[in-house]
């Protein structure tokens, strides 16, 4: 049984693998949202002081991207 990394609105998120090299990291994760399988990576770069200077999230498959796009649109509308 795997322990989820976190569980906030995205379902249980599980780490698949982690690659760290110098001031950058690639973290692969997976989850399920409303019956859709989501697989993605976080690409993180930090400076010599340890502050994150770049953070990218890549997600697949396309159905998951579309679902997250809709969710984010609703969240942004609530902020208006």
Short mmCIF file of C-alpha atoms in Angstrom, two decimals:
data_model
loop_
_atom_site.label_atom_id
_atom_site.label_comp_id
_atom_site.label_asym_id
_atom_site.label_seq_id
_atom_site.Cartn_x
_atom_site.Cartn_y
_atom_site.Cartn_z
CA UNK A 1 0.00 0.00 0.00
CA UNK A 2 1.39 3.37 -0.99
CA UNK A 3 0.89 6.47 1.11
CA UNK A 4 -0.32 9.46 -0.89
CA UNK A 5 1.87 12.57 -1.08
CA UNK A 6 -1.21 14.74 -0.54
CA UNK A 7 -4.98 14.64 -0.85
CA UNK A 8 -6.44 18.05 -1.69
CA UNK A 9 -9.06 18.32 -4.39
CA UNK A 10 -7.05 16.14 -6.75
CA UNK A 11 -7.67 12.86 -5.01
CA UNK A 12 -4.76 10.95 -3.52
CA UNK A 13 -1.53 11.90 -5.32
CA UNK A 14 1.21 9.28 -5.42
CA UNK A 15 4.89 9.76 -6.25
CA UNK A 16 6.14 7.36 -8.91
CA UNK A 17 9.73 8.54 -9.15
CA UNK A 18 12.05 11.40 -8.30
CA UNK A 19 15.18 12.57 -10.09
CA UNK A 20 17.33 15.27 -8.51
CA UNK A 21 20.44 16.72 -10.13
CA UNK A 22 22.15 19.85 -8.79
CA UNK A 23 19.58 22.65 -8.57
CA UNK A 24 16.79 20.87 -10.39
CA UNK A 25 14.36 18.03 -9.86
CA UNK A 26 11.81 16.03 -11.82
CA UNK A 27 9.03 14.44 -9.77
CA UNK A 28 6.62 12.04 -11.47
CA UNK A 29 3.18 11.62 -9.90
CA UNK A 30 -0.15 9.96 -10.56
CA UNK A 31 -3.68 10.26 -9.27
CA UNK A 32 -7.28 9.69 -10.26
CA UNK A 33 -9.79 12.53 -10.58
CA UNK A 34 -13.47 11.84 -11.18
CA UNK A 35 -12.60 8.47 -12.69
CA UNK A 36 -9.83 9.87 -14.92
CA UNK A 37 -6.27 8.60 -14.59
CA UNK A 38 -3.76 11.47 -14.33
CA UNK A 39 -0.02 11.09 -14.82
CA UNK A 40 2.32 14.05 -14.66
CA UNK A 41 5.65 15.52 -13.75
CA UNK A 42 6.78 18.57 -11.81
CA UNK A 43 9.96 20.19 -13.14
CA UNK A 44 11.49 22.33 -10.41
CA UNK A 45 14.57 24.55 -10.48
CA UNK A 46 15.93 26.48 -7.49
CA UNK A 47 18.74 28.98 -7.02
CA UNK A 48 21.77 28.71 -4.74
CA UNK A 49 19.74 30.19 -1.86
CA UNK A 50 17.21 27.35 -2.19
CA UNK A 51 14.40 29.52 -3.60
CA UNK A 52 12.33 28.03 -6.40
CA UNK A 53 12.91 30.03 -9.57
CA UNK A 54 10.98 27.84 -12.01
CA UNK A 55 8.14 25.37 -11.54
CA UNK A 56 6.46 23.57 -14.44
CA UNK A 57 3.72 20.97 -14.29
CA UNK A 58 3.13 18.66 -17.24
CA UNK A 59 0.06 16.42 -17.26
CA UNK A 60 -1.32 13.67 -19.46
CA UNK A 61 -3.51 12.19 -20.95
CA UNK A 62 -5.45 14.82 -22.86
CA UNK A 63 -8.72 14.01 -21.05
CA UNK A 64 -7.01 14.83 -17.74
CA UNK A 65 -5.61 18.10 -19.13
CA UNK A 66 -9.08 19.12 -20.29
CA UNK A 67 -10.65 18.23 -16.93
CA UNK A 68 -8.04 20.19 -14.96
CA UNK A 69 -8.47 23.13 -17.35
CA UNK A 70 -12.20 23.19 -16.56
CA UNK A 71 -11.54 22.91 -12.81
CA UNK A 72 -9.03 25.77 -12.89
CA UNK A 73 -11.46 27.95 -14.88
CA UNK A 74 -14.12 27.43 -12.21
CA UNK A 75 -11.65 28.22 -9.44
CA UNK A 76 -10.54 31.42 -11.17
CA UNK A 77 -14.17 32.49 -11.72
CA UNK A 78 -14.74 32.19 -7.96
CA UNK A 79 -11.90 34.65 -7.35
CA UNK A 80 -13.58 37.40 -9.39
#
